[in-house]
Short mmCIF file of C-alpha atoms and ligand atoms in Angstrom, two decimals:
data_model
loop_
_atom_site.label_atom_id
_atom_site.label_comp_id
_atom_site.label_asym_id
_atom_site.label_seq_id
_atom_site.Cartn_x
_atom_site.Cartn_y
_atom_site.Cartn_z
CA MET A 1 0.00 -0.01 -0.01
CA LEU A 2 1.19 3.51 -0.86
CA VAL A 3 0.18 6.30 1.55
CA PHE A 4 0.79 9.91 0.55
CA ALA A 5 0.97 12.51 3.31
CA ALA A 6 0.07 15.98 2.07
CA SER A 7 -0.79 19.32 3.65
CA ASP A 8 -1.46 22.79 2.33
CA LYS A 9 0.69 24.52 4.90
CA GLY A 10 3.93 23.74 6.63
CA GLY A 11 3.86 23.17 10.34
CA THR A 12 0.69 21.06 10.23
CA GLY A 13 2.32 18.07 11.99
CA ARG A 14 2.38 16.07 8.71
CA SER A 15 5.90 14.76 9.08
CA VAL A 16 5.93 14.08 12.80
CA THR A 17 2.49 12.40 12.69
CA SER A 18 3.48 10.35 9.60
CA CYS A 19 6.73 9.21 11.21
CA ASN A 20 4.83 8.10 14.29
CA ILE A 21 2.23 6.29 12.25
CA ALA A 22 5.04 4.53 10.32
CA TYR A 23 6.65 3.57 13.62
CA ARG A 24 3.42 2.20 15.12
CA LEU A 25 2.70 0.23 11.96
CA SER A 26 6.16 -1.30 12.13
CA LEU A 27 5.70 -2.15 15.82
CA ALA A 28 2.53 -3.97 14.88
CA GLY A 29 4.56 -6.25 12.61
CA ASN A 30 4.42 -4.56 9.23
CA ASP A 31 7.46 -3.87 7.07
CA VAL A 32 7.27 -0.10 6.52
CA ALA A 33 9.17 2.31 4.28
CA TYR A 34 9.16 6.04 4.93
CA LEU A 35 10.09 8.15 1.89
CA ASP A 36 11.06 11.79 2.47
CA PHE A 37 9.50 13.55 -0.51
CA ASP A 38 9.62 16.93 1.32
CA PHE A 39 12.31 17.91 -1.15
CA GLY A 40 12.80 21.43 0.07
CA SER A 41 13.41 20.37 3.67
CA PRO A 42 14.53 16.72 3.84
CA THR A 43 14.71 16.34 7.63
CA ALA A 44 12.90 13.05 8.40
CA GLY A 45 16.26 11.70 9.66
CA ALA A 46 16.01 14.19 12.51
CA ILE A 47 12.58 12.94 13.58
CA PHE A 48 13.90 9.37 13.70
CA GLU A 49 16.97 10.78 15.39
CA ILE A 50 19.55 9.38 12.96
CA SER A 51 22.26 12.04 13.32
CA LYS A 52 24.28 11.09 10.24
CA ILE A 53 21.32 11.91 7.98
CA ASP A 54 19.45 14.45 10.11
CA CYS A 55 19.38 16.92 7.20
CA GLY A 56 19.46 14.32 4.44
CA ALA A 57 21.92 11.80 2.96
CA ASP A 58 24.94 12.24 0.67
CA VAL A 59 23.03 10.67 -2.17
CA GLY A 60 19.38 10.27 -1.35
CA LEU A 61 16.01 10.53 -3.07
CA HIS A 62 16.89 13.72 -4.94
CA SER A 63 19.82 11.91 -6.59
CA TYR A 64 17.68 8.85 -7.33
CA ILE A 65 14.81 10.83 -8.90
CA GLY A 66 17.33 13.06 -10.71
CA GLY A 67 18.87 9.92 -12.28
CA THR A 68 22.31 10.13 -10.69
CA ILE A 69 21.98 6.83 -8.89
CA SER A 70 19.95 3.75 -9.86
CA SER A 71 19.04 2.44 -6.40
CA PRO A 72 17.77 4.75 -3.69
CA TYR A 73 19.70 5.01 -0.42
CA GLN A 74 17.94 3.59 2.64
CA VAL A 75 18.71 3.20 6.31
CA ASP A 76 17.19 0.80 8.79
CA VAL A 77 15.75 3.09 11.51
CA ARG A 78 16.09 0.43 14.23
CA ALA A 79 19.75 -0.18 13.44
CA THR A 80 20.84 3.46 13.10
CA SER A 81 18.68 5.64 15.37
CA ASP A 82 20.59 7.40 18.15
CA ARG A 83 17.65 6.68 20.45
CA SER A 84 18.13 3.42 22.24
CA GLY A 85 14.35 3.15 22.67
CA LEU A 86 13.88 2.98 18.92
CA ARG A 87 16.74 0.54 18.47
CA MET A 88 15.14 -1.94 20.87
CA LEU A 89 13.96 -5.00 19.08
CA HIS A 90 10.38 -6.01 19.68
CA ALA A 91 9.76 -9.63 18.92
CA LYS A 92 7.07 -9.13 16.31
CA ALA A 93 8.13 -5.76 14.94
CA GLY A 94 8.58 -5.36 11.21
CA ARG A 95 11.29 -3.44 9.36
CA LEU A 96 11.26 0.34 9.32
CA ALA A 97 13.34 1.77 6.49
CA LEU A 98 13.94 5.45 5.88
CA PHE A 99 14.56 6.72 2.35
CA ALA A 100 16.07 10.13 3.00
CA GLY A 101 16.42 13.05 0.64
CA ASP A 102 19.79 14.58 -0.32
CA ARG A 103 21.55 16.70 2.28
CA GLY A 104 20.92 20.30 1.26
CA GLY A 105 18.49 19.11 -1.38
CA ALA A 106 16.02 21.64 -2.78
CA GLU A 107 12.70 21.56 -4.57
CA PHE A 108 13.01 20.64 -8.26
CA PRO A 109 10.46 20.66 -11.09
CA SER A 110 8.70 17.49 -12.13
CA SER A 111 9.28 15.91 -15.56
CA ALA A 112 8.09 12.83 -17.41
CA GLU A 113 11.47 11.17 -16.68
CA LYS A 114 11.24 11.94 -12.98
CA VAL A 115 7.68 10.65 -12.81
CA ARG A 116 8.94 7.43 -14.49
CA ARG A 117 11.56 7.00 -11.77
CA CYS A 118 8.90 7.54 -9.09
CA ILE A 119 6.75 4.82 -10.73
CA GLU A 120 9.70 2.43 -10.73
CA LEU A 121 10.45 3.32 -7.09
CA PHE A 122 6.88 2.90 -5.86
CA ARG A 123 6.55 -0.40 -7.68
CA ARG A 124 9.71 -1.80 -6.25
CA LEU A 125 9.07 -0.67 -2.72
CA ASP A 126 5.48 -1.87 -2.75
CA GLN A 127 6.80 -5.39 -3.41
CA GLU A 128 9.23 -5.15 -0.53
CA PHE A 129 7.13 -3.30 2.10
CA LYS A 130 3.60 -3.68 3.37
CA VAL A 131 3.16 0.06 3.67
CA CYS A 132 5.14 2.89 2.03
CA VAL A 133 4.50 6.31 3.58
CA VAL A 134 5.52 9.17 1.27
CA ASP A 135 5.82 12.54 3.03
CA LEU A 136 5.19 15.22 0.35
CA SER A 137 6.30 18.87 0.32
CA ALA A 138 3.58 21.24 1.46
CA GLY A 139 1.07 22.85 -0.87
CA ARG A 140 0.59 22.38 -4.59
CA SER A 141 4.18 21.24 -4.84
CA HIS A 142 6.22 19.46 -7.51
CA ALA A 143 6.30 16.47 -5.19
CA LEU A 144 2.49 16.36 -5.11
CA HIS A 145 2.46 16.69 -8.89
CA MET A 146 4.91 13.80 -9.27
CA ALA A 147 2.94 11.64 -6.84
CA LEU A 148 -0.36 12.24 -8.63
CA ASN A 149 1.15 11.52 -12.03
CA ALA A 150 3.05 8.43 -10.89
CA THR A 151 -0.02 6.93 -9.22
CA ALA A 152 -2.13 7.50 -12.35
CA ALA A 153 0.21 5.16 -14.32
CA PRO A 154 -1.17 1.76 -15.37
CA GLU A 155 1.73 0.01 -13.55
CA ILE A 156 0.53 1.47 -10.23
CA ARG A 157 -3.23 0.96 -10.76
CA SER A 158 -3.22 -2.42 -9.00
CA ILE A 159 -1.55 -1.00 -5.85
CA PRO A 160 -3.85 0.42 -3.18
CA VAL A 161 -3.13 4.17 -2.78
CA ARG A 162 -4.39 6.31 0.07
CA TRP A 163 -4.02 10.03 0.60
CA LEU A 164 -3.86 11.78 4.00
CA VAL A 165 -4.27 15.54 4.21
CA PHE A 166 -2.99 16.96 7.50
CA HIS A 167 -4.30 20.15 9.06
CA ARG A 168 -4.30 21.84 12.43
CA TRP A 169 -7.59 22.39 14.17
CA THR A 170 -7.82 26.14 13.44
CA ARG A 171 -9.90 28.23 11.04
CA GLN A 172 -6.97 29.05 8.77
CA HIS A 173 -5.83 25.43 8.53
CA ILE A 174 -9.29 24.06 7.83
CA VAL A 175 -9.81 26.50 4.96
CA ALA A 176 -6.33 25.74 3.63
CA ALA A 177 -6.83 21.98 3.70
CA HIS A 178 -10.14 22.46 1.83
CA SER A 179 -8.38 24.53 -0.80
CA LEU A 180 -5.58 22.02 -1.26
CA VAL A 181 -8.04 19.22 -2.02
CA TYR A 182 -11.10 20.88 -3.64
CA GLY A 183 -9.68 24.28 -4.78
CA ASN A 184 -8.53 25.36 -8.22
CA ASP A 185 -5.50 23.33 -9.33
CA GLY A 186 -5.78 21.42 -6.08
CA LEU A 187 -5.32 17.73 -5.53
CA LEU A 188 -8.54 16.70 -7.34
CA ASP A 189 -8.05 19.07 -10.30
CA GLU A 190 -4.39 18.15 -10.68
CA GLY A 191 -5.16 14.43 -10.15
CA THR A 192 -7.92 14.46 -12.75
CA ARG A 193 -5.51 16.08 -15.24
CA ALA A 194 -3.03 13.36 -14.44
CA GLY A 195 -5.57 10.71 -15.43
CA HIS A 196 -7.27 9.78 -12.12
CA GLY A 197 -11.03 9.46 -11.94
CA ARG A 198 -12.15 12.39 -9.81
CA GLU A 199 -14.52 10.37 -7.66
CA ALA A 200 -12.14 7.51 -7.11
CA LEU A 201 -9.43 9.93 -6.09
CA GLN A 202 -11.70 11.74 -3.69
CA ASP A 203 -12.63 8.37 -2.24
CA ALA A 204 -8.96 7.78 -1.48
CA ILE A 205 -8.48 10.95 0.52
CA ARG A 206 -8.94 11.40 4.30
CA PHE A 207 -8.13 14.34 6.51
CA VAL A 208 -6.11 14.15 9.74
CA ARG A 209 -6.57 16.79 12.45
CA THR A 210 -3.38 17.38 14.39
CA ALA A 211 -2.63 18.84 17.80
CA VAL A 212 -6.29 19.29 18.66
CA PRO A 213 -6.56 21.19 22.00
CA VAL A 214 -7.88 19.09 24.86
CA LEU A 215 -11.22 20.36 26.12
CA ASN A 216 -11.95 20.05 29.83
CA SER A 217 -8.27 20.14 30.76
CA PRO A 218 -7.66 20.49 34.53
CA LEU A 219 -6.27 23.96 33.79
CA SER A 220 -9.60 25.28 32.57
CA ALA A 221 -11.54 23.78 35.51
CA ASP A 222 -11.10 26.95 37.58
CA ARG A 223 -11.66 29.17 34.50
CA PRO A 224 -15.24 28.54 33.46
CA ALA A 225 -15.20 31.46 30.98
CA GLN A 226 -12.20 29.94 29.20
CA ALA A 227 -13.72 26.47 29.21
CA LYS A 228 -16.94 27.82 27.71
CA TRP A 229 -15.02 29.80 25.03
CA LEU A 230 -12.99 26.68 24.07
CA ARG A 231 -16.21 24.64 23.67
CA THR A 232 -17.83 27.36 21.52
CA CYS A 233 -14.66 27.60 19.40
CA ASN A 234 -14.55 23.80 18.93
CA ASP A 235 -18.21 23.78 17.88
CA GLU A 236 -17.59 26.55 15.36
CA LEU A 237 -14.59 24.71 13.96
CA LYS A 238 -16.71 21.51 13.56
CA GLN A 239 -19.29 23.53 11.60
CA LEU A 240 -16.55 25.10 9.45
CA ALA A 241 -14.98 21.72 8.80
CA LEU A 242 -18.36 20.32 7.75
CA ARG A 243 -19.03 23.22 5.36
CA ASN A 244 -15.53 22.70 3.89
CA ARG A 245 -16.14 18.96 3.38
CA LEU A 246 -13.67 18.04 6.10
CA GLY A 247 -16.32 16.65 8.37
CA HIS A 248 -16.24 13.54 10.47
CA SER A 249 -16.92 11.14 7.58
CA ALA A 250 -13.93 12.48 5.57
CA THR A 251 -11.60 12.40 8.57
CA LEU A 252 -9.38 9.46 9.47
CA GLY A 253 -8.69 10.65 13.00
CA GLU A 254 -7.02 13.24 15.10
CA THR A 255 -4.10 13.69 17.50
CA PRO A 256 -4.30 15.58 20.75
CA VAL A 257 -1.89 18.37 21.69
CA GLU A 258 1.18 16.53 22.96
CA PRO A 259 3.58 18.47 25.24
CA VAL A 260 6.61 16.43 24.07
CA LEU A 261 5.90 17.27 20.41
CA GLN A 262 5.42 20.94 21.21
CA TRP A 263 9.04 20.99 22.31
CA ARG A 264 10.60 18.37 20.04
CA GLU A 265 9.89 16.66 16.72
CA GLN A 266 10.28 12.95 17.53
CA VAL A 267 8.82 9.48 17.65
CA ILE A 268 6.87 8.88 20.87
CA SER A 269 7.86 5.50 22.25
CA ASP A 270 5.99 3.34 24.75
CA ALA A 271 8.84 4.13 27.19
CA ASP A 272 8.07 7.85 26.83
CA VAL A 273 4.55 7.02 28.01
CA SER A 274 5.47 4.59 30.80
CA GLY A 275 8.04 7.14 32.04
CA ASN A 276 5.26 9.73 32.18
CA LEU A 277 6.94 12.07 29.72
CA ALA A 278 4.33 11.74 26.98
CA ASN A 279 0.59 11.28 27.19
CA ALA A 280 -0.85 7.79 26.60
CA ALA A 281 -3.62 9.40 24.54
CA THR A 282 -1.04 10.55 21.98
CA VAL A 283 0.26 7.06 21.31
CA GLU A 284 -3.32 5.72 21.29
CA ALA A 285 -4.14 8.31 18.64
CA PHE A 286 -1.16 7.26 16.49
CA ASP A 287 -2.11 3.61 16.91
CA GLU A 288 -5.70 4.34 15.91
CA LEU A 289 -4.60 6.30 12.85
CA ALA A 290 -2.30 3.39 11.84
CA ARG A 291 -5.11 0.91 12.24
CA ASN A 292 -7.76 2.99 10.46
CA LEU A 293 -5.34 3.62 7.62
CA THR A 294 -4.59 0.00 6.98
CA ASP A 295 -7.90 -1.69 7.87
CA ASP A 296 -9.87 -1.82 4.60
CA GLY A 297 -13.19 -2.09 6.43
CA VAL A 298 -12.58 0.95 8.58
CA TRP A 299 -11.14 2.94 5.66
CA GLU A 300 -14.04 2.23 3.36
CA GLY A 301 -16.65 2.48 6.03
CA LEU A 302 -15.57 5.94 7.06
N1 ADP B 1 0.06 16.35 18.43
C1 ADP B 1 0.96 17.37 18.54
N2 ADP B 1 0.98 18.14 19.59
C2 ADP B 1 1.85 19.19 19.68
N3 ADP B 1 2.72 19.54 18.72
C3 ADP B 1 2.75 18.77 17.62
C4 ADP B 1 1.87 17.65 17.46
N4 ADP B 1 2.12 17.07 16.28
C5 ADP B 1 3.13 17.78 15.69
N5 ADP B 1 3.55 18.80 16.53
C6 ADP B 1 4.62 19.77 16.30
O1 ADP B 1 4.21 20.68 15.30
C7 ADP B 1 5.39 21.14 14.60
C8 ADP B 1 5.17 20.96 13.11
O2 ADP B 1 5.16 19.59 12.82
P1 ADP B 1 5.80 18.97 11.48
O3 ADP B 1 5.54 17.49 11.51
O4 ADP B 1 7.20 19.45 11.32
O5 ADP B 1 4.86 19.69 10.43
P2 ADP B 1 4.91 19.68 8.83
O6 ADP B 1 5.59 18.43 8.40
O7 ADP B 1 3.46 19.74 8.43
O8 ADP B 1 5.64 20.93 8.43
C9 ADP B 1 6.53 20.35 15.15
O9 ADP B 1 7.23 21.10 16.07
C10 ADP B 1 5.89 19.14 15.78
O10 ADP B 1 6.67 18.54 16.82
MG1 MG B 2 7.48 18.27 7.48
#
C-alpha cells in the first residue's frame, strides 16, 4: 500500500505524525518504508534521530529521482537511530526503512522522466514493504504533482493508494486543507488532469486533524469562561470543517496536543509514556490512525 501525506501549509504536523504512524505500523509487525519527498526540507532523519542523515543523505532521493543513482539510499531506523528506545527490538516488529532526501536538497520541477523514476520506485518498494509512507512537500508542490502523475500510471493501478491531508484544528488550517483538495488546481483538479477518476481519487483521501486542543483540561476547571470559550470555538470549527467537506466522515482521525511534540519533533515510544513524559492518549491516537489507515473495512466504512 502507498500512503501519501500531504498538507497545504507547513507546520501542520504532517511529518511528525506520519513518522509516528510509520513507527506504530512497524511495531505492529508490518514492514514499513518512509520516503522523504519533502524535497525542500529533507529532515525526516532528525525525527527518527539518525544524526548522520538528520538533514538528508549524501546521495538520497533527490539523486535517485534526478537519475544520478539507480538504487535509492535507505537506512534501517532500528539499526541506526541514536535513540536506544527505537533501536530496541520487539519480537514481532517489522522493518522500518527510511529513504532520506539529499543533504541540502532543494525543490526541483517534475518531468516525465522523474515521474517514471517515481513509478519504478513505488513499484519496487510496494513489493518489498507492506506500507510505504511518502511525506510530500507542502502545498501544490512538484512532489504532489509527481505523486499524482506516478499513481495514475497503469503500472501502479493495482496497488492500493491512500491520501492523507493533514491540518491543524484552526480556522486558517481548515480553509487551507479544503483549498488544497477541492480548490482550483488542487489535488482533485491536478489528479484528474493526471488521469485519475475524480470520484475514485476523492474516495482515497482522508483528513487528519493534528494537535487538537484538549477540552476540559484540569487547567480550565477553575476558569469557566475559558472552558466555555473553548467549547464554543470547537463547535464553530466543527461547523466550518463540515461546510468545507472536512467533516467527520472524511476524517481518518485526530491527534491531541502533545507536550513532548510541542518541544521536540520525535517518535513517541512506549517508554516515553510509561516514564510519564508523553501522554498515553497521543500514542493511542497514532495507533488508531495506523489501524484506520490499513484496515480496509474501517477505511471504506468511514
Ligand atoms: N500532536 C501534537 N501536539 C503538539 N505539537 C505537535 C503535534 N504534532 C506535531 N507537533 C509539532 O508541530 C510542529 C510541526 O510539525 P511537523 O511535523 O514538522 O509539520 P509539517 O511536516 O506539516 O511541516 C513540530 O514542532 C511538531 O513537533
Ligand atoms: Mg514536514
